[in-house]
Coordinates of C-alpha atoms in Angstrom, one line a residue:
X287 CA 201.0 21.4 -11.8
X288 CA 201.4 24.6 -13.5
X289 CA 197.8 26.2 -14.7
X290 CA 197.9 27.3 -18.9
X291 CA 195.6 29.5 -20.1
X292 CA 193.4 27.7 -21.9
X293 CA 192.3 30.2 -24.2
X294 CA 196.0 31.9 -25.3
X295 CA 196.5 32.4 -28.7
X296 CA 199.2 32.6 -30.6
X297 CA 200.4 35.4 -30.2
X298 CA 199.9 35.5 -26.4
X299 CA 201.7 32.4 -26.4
X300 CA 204.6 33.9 -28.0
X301 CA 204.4 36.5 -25.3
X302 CA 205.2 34.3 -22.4
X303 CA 208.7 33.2 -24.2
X304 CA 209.1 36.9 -24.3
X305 CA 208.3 37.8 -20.5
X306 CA 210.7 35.0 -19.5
X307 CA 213.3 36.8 -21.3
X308 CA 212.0 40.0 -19.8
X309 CA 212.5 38.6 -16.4
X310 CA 215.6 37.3 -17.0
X311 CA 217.2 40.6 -18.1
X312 CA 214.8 42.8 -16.1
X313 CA 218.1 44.4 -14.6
X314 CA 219.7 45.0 -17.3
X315 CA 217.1 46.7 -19.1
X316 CA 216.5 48.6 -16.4
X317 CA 220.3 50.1 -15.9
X318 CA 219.9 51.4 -19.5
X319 CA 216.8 53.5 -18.1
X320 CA 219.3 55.2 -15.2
X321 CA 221.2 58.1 -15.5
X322 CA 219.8 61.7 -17.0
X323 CA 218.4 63.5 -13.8
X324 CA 218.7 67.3 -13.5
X325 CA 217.7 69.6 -10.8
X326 CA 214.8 72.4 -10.5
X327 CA 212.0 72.8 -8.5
X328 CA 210.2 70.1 -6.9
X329 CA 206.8 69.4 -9.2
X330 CA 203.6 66.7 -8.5
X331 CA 203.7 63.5 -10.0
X332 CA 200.5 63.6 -12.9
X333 CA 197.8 62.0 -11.2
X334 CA 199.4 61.8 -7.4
X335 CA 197.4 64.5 -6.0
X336 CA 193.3 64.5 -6.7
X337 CA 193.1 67.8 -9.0
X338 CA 191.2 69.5 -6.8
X339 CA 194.0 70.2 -5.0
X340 CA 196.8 70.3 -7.3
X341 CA 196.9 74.0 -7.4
X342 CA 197.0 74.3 -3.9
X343 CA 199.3 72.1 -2.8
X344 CA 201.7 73.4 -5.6
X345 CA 201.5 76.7 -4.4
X346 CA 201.5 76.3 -0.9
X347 CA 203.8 73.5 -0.6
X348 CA 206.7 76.5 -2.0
X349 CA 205.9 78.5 0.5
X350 CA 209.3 78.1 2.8
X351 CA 212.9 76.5 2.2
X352 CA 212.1 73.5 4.5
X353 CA 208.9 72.7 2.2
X354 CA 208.2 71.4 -1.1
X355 CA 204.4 70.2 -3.0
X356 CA 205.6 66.6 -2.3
X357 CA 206.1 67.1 1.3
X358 CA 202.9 68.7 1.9
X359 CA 201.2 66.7 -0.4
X360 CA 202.7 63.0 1.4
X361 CA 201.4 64.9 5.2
X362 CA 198.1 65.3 3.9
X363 CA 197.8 61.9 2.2
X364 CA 199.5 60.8 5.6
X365 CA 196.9 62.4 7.6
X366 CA 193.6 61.4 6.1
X367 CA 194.3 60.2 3.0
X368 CA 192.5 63.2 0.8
X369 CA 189.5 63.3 2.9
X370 CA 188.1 67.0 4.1
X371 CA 185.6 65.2 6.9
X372 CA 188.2 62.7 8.3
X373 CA 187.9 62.8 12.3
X374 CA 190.9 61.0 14.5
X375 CA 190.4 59.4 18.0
X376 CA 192.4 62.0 19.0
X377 CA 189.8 64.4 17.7
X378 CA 191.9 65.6 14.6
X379 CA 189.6 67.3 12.2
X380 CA 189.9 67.7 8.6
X381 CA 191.7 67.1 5.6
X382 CA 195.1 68.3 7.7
X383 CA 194.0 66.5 10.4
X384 CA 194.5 69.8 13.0
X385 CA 193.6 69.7 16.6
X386 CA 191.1 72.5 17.5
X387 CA 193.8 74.1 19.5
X388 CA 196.2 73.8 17.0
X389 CA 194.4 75.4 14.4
X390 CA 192.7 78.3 16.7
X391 CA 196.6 79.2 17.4
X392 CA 197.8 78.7 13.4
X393 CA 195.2 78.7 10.9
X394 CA 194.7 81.2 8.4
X395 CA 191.7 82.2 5.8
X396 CA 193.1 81.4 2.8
X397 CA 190.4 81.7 0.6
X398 CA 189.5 85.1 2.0
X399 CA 185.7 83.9 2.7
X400 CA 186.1 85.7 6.3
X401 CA 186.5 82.6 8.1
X402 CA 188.8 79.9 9.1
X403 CA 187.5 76.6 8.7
X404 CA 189.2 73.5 9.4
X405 CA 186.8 71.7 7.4
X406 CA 187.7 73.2 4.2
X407 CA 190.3 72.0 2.5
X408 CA 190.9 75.8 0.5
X409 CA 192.0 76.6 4.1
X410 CA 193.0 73.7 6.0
X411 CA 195.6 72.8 3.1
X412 CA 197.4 76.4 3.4
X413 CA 197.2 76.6 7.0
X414 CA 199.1 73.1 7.4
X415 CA 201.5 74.6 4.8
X416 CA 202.0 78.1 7.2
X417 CA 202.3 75.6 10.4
X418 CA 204.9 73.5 9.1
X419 CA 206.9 76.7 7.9
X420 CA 206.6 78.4 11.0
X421 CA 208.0 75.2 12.9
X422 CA 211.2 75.4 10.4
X423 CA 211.6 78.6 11.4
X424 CA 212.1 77.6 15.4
X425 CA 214.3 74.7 14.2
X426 CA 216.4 76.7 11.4
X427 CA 219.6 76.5 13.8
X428 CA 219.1 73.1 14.5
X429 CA 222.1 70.5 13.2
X430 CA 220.5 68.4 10.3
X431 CA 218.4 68.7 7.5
X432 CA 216.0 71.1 8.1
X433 CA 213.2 69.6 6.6
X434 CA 213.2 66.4 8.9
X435 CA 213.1 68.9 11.8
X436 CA 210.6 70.8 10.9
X437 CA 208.7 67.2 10.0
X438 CA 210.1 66.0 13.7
X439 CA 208.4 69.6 15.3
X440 CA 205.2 68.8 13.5
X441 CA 205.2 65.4 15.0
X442 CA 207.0 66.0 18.8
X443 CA 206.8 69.5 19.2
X444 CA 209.8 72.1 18.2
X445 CA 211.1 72.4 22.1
X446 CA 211.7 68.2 21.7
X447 CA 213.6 68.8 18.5
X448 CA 216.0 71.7 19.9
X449 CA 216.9 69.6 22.9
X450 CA 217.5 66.9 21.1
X451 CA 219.6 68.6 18.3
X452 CA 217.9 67.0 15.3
X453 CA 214.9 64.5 15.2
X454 CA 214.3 63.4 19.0
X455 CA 215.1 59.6 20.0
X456 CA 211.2 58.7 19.9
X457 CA 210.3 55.6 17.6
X458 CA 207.0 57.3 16.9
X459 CA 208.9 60.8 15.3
X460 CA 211.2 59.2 13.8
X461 CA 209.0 56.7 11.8
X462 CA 206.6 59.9 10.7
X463 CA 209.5 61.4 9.5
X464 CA 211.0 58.6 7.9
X465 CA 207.4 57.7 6.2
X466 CA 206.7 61.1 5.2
X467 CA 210.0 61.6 3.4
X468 CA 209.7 58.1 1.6
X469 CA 205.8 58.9 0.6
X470 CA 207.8 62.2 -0.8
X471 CA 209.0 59.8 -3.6
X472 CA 205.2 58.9 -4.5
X473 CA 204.0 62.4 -5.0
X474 CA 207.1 64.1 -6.3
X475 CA 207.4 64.2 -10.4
X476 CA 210.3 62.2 -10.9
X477 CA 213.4 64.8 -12.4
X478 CA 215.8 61.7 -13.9
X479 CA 215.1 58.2 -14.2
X480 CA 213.2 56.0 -11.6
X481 CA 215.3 53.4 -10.2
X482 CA 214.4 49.6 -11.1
X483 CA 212.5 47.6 -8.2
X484 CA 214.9 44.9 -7.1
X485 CA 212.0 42.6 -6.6
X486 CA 210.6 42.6 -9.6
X487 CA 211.3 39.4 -11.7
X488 CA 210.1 37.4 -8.3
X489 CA 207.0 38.8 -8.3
X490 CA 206.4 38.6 -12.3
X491 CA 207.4 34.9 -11.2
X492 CA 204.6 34.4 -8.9
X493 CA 202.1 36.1 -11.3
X494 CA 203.2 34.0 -14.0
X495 CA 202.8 30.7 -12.1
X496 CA 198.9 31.8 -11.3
X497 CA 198.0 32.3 -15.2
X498 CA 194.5 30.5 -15.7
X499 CA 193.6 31.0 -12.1
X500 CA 189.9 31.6 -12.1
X501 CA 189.2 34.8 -10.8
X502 CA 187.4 35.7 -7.3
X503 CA 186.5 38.7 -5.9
X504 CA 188.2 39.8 -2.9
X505 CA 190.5 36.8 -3.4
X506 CA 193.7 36.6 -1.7
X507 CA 194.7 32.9 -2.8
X508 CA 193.9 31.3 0.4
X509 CA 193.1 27.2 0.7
X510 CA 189.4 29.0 1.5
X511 CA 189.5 30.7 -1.5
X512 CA 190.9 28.1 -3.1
X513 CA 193.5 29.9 -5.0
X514 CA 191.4 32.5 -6.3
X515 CA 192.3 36.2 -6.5
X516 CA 191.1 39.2 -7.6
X517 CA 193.4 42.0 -9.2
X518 CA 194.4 43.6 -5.8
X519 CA 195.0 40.1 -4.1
X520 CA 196.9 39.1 -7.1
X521 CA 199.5 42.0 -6.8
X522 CA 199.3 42.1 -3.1
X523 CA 200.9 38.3 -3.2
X524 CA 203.1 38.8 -6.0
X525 CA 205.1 41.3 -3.6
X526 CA 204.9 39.6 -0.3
X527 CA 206.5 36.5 -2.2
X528 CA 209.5 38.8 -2.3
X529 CA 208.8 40.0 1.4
X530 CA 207.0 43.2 0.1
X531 CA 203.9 43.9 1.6
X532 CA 201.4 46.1 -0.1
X533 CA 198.0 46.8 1.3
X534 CA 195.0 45.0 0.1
X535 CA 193.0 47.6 -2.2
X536 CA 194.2 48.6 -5.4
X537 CA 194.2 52.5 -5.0
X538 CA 195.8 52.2 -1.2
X539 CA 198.4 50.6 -3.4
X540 CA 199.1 53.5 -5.9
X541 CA 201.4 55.1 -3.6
X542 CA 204.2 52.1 -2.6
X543 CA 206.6 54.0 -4.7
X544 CA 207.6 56.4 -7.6
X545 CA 205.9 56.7 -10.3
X546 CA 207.5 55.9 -14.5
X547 CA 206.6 57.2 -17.1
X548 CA 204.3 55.3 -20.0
X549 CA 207.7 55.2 -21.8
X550 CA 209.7 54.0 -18.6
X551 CA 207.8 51.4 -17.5
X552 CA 209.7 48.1 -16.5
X553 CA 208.3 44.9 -15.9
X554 CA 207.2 44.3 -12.2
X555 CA 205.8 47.6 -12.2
X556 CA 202.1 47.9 -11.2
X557 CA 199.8 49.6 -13.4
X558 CA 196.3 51.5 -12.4
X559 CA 193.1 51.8 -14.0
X560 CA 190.6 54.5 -12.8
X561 CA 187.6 55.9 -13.5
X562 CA 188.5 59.5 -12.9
X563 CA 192.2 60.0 -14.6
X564 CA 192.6 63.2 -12.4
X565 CA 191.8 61.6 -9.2
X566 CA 193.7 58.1 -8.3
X567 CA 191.4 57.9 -5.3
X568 CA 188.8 56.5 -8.4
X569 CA 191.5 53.6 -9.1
X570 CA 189.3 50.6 -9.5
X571 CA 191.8 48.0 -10.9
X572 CA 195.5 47.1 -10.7
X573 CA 197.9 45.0 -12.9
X574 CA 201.4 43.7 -13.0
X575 CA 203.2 45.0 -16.3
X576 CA 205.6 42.1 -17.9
X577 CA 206.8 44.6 -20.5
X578 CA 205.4 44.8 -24.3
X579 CA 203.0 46.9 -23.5
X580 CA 201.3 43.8 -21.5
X581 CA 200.5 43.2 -17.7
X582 CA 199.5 40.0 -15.9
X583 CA 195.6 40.9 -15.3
X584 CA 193.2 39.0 -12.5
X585 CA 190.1 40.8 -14.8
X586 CA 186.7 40.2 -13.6
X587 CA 184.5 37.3 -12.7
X588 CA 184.5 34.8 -15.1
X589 CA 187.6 34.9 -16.7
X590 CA 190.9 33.6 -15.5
X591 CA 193.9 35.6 -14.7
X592 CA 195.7 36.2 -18.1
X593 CA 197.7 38.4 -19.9
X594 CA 196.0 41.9 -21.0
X595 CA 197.2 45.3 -22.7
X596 CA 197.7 48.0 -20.2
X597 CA 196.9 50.6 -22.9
X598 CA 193.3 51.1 -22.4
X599 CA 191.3 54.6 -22.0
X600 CA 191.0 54.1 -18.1
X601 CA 195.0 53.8 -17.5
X602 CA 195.9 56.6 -15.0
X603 CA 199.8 55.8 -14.5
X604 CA 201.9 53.3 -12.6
X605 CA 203.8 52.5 -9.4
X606 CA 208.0 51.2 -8.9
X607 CA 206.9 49.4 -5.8
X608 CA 210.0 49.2 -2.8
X609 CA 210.1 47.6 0.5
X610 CA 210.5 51.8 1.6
X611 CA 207.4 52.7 -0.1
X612 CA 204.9 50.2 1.0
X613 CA 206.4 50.2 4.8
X614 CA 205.4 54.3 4.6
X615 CA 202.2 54.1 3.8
X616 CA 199.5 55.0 6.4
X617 CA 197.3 51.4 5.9
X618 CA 200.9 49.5 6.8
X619 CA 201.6 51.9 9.9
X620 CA 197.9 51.0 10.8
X621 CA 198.3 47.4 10.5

């Protein structure tokens, strides 16, 4: 039997008429938002990068042809997810995630302190920047685009990609480069309209259906959890209903796809609440928008999931989530 909200107004009850006809015509309003575009230079998405390293990774990420802010900023969020002490089994160090080897041979002082150090981002961030660009250069004759091979030459070696003529048969190169250029999506500021998620009105679907759900944290709507969810679990089963699989924490979600406007939001859309609005490594809360300004919300304990305004002062932006988007990100290729 289908749950109500025992405590909707009115007015909220008005609202559910209203998201069924959103649903219904999701497409529709969404070709309306297509077209524009225009070219330029490739700029960050606001709130994609932490703001610490914004100006970096702007300026660096310009540094060659091959490059752009979006590619250098989806390697780093590839590599260790924004984190200047992350270690690998491999013994990767760093925010860039450079073997010692690697970064004796290519790393530069880029903050002009009189040393190199792989632990700080000021140089780490740069020196994966000059790396990259001085693998496009070895690969600037190879057939294809040359930003995939110097991607490939990051991942198998430049020799691997010469031979090969373009990105090398290996499933493991051509996955990075295929993730990387998809996470490319996440972090670059969109320059036209972003296209409508074609999963949308299933997921809204499956929200819907859990309205008056009591809320449970860490929830994923198990029989042990007896249907439960919190926000992340919520969203997280809303998508794999449609055969999207997100990961299970709310800010690991922020990056399963472009990233609207306020003004272009669609319903199906996620939207993200943090406590830092400059950093969306804060996010502490996700939603799924249903249009009018309104999302379906999995709140906090002791309330039931319901329908909330997304417009509150701790909204940092939201996510067009595609089956592309989640598969790139570095918690799915983990799984």
């Amino acid at each position: 039997m289908r749950k109500l909200w025992v405590g909707m107004g009115v007015g909220i009850a008005m609202c559910l008429c209203f998201i069924g006809l959103l649903v219904i015509g999701v497409y529709t309003a969404a070709s309306n938002l297509l077209g524009g575009g225009g070219g330029g230079s490739v700029g960050l998405a606001k709130g994609a990068v932490p703001d610490q390293y914004q100006t970096l990774v702007q300026k660096w990420g310009n540094l060659c042809p091959a490059l752009n802010p979006a590619i250098l900023a989806a390697q780093i969020y590839s590599e260790s997810a924004w984190n200047p002490k992350a270690v690998s089994p491999a013994d990767a160090r760093g925010i860039a995630q450079f073997i010692p080897g690697t970064w004796d041979a290519h790393a530069i002082d880029a903050n002009g302190d009189g040393k190199k150090d792989i632990w700080d981002p000021q140089d780490a961030i740069p020196s994966a920047a000059v790396y990259d660009c001085e693998l496009s250069k070895y690969v600037k004759d190879v057939p294809g685009d040359l930003s995939d091979n110097m991607l490939a030459s990051y991942n198998a070696g430049s020799y691997a990609v010469i031979q090969h003529r373009g990105i090398p048969p290996y499933r493991e190169t051509q996955g990075y480069v295929r993730s990387i250029r998809t996470l490319e999506k996440s972090f670059a500021r969109p320059v036209g309209r972003v296209a409508p998620s074609q999963q949308a009105a299933g997921a809204i679907y499956y929200a819907q259906e859990k309205l008056g759900t009591p809320y449970l944290w860490g929830g994923d709507g198990t029989a042990e959890d007896k249907g439960r969810f919190d926000c992340s679990g919520l969203t997280k089963a809303a998508y794999e209903s449609v055969g999207i699989t997100l990961p299970r924490v709310a800010n690991d979600q922020w990056n399963a796809g472009p990233h609207p406007k306020r003004d272009e939001l669609l319903p199906g859309d996620l939207v993200f609440f943090a406590n830092d609005l400059k950093d969306p490594r804060s996010i502490h809360h996700v939603g799924l928008y249903v249009g009018g300004g309104y999302m379906i919300n999995a709140p906090y304990t002791g309330a039931v999931i319901r329908f909330d305004k997304i417009d509150m002062p701790d909204y940092i932006g939201a996510t067009r989530v595609t089956q592309d988007g989640a598969k790139a990100l570095p918690a799915a290729n983990a799984a």
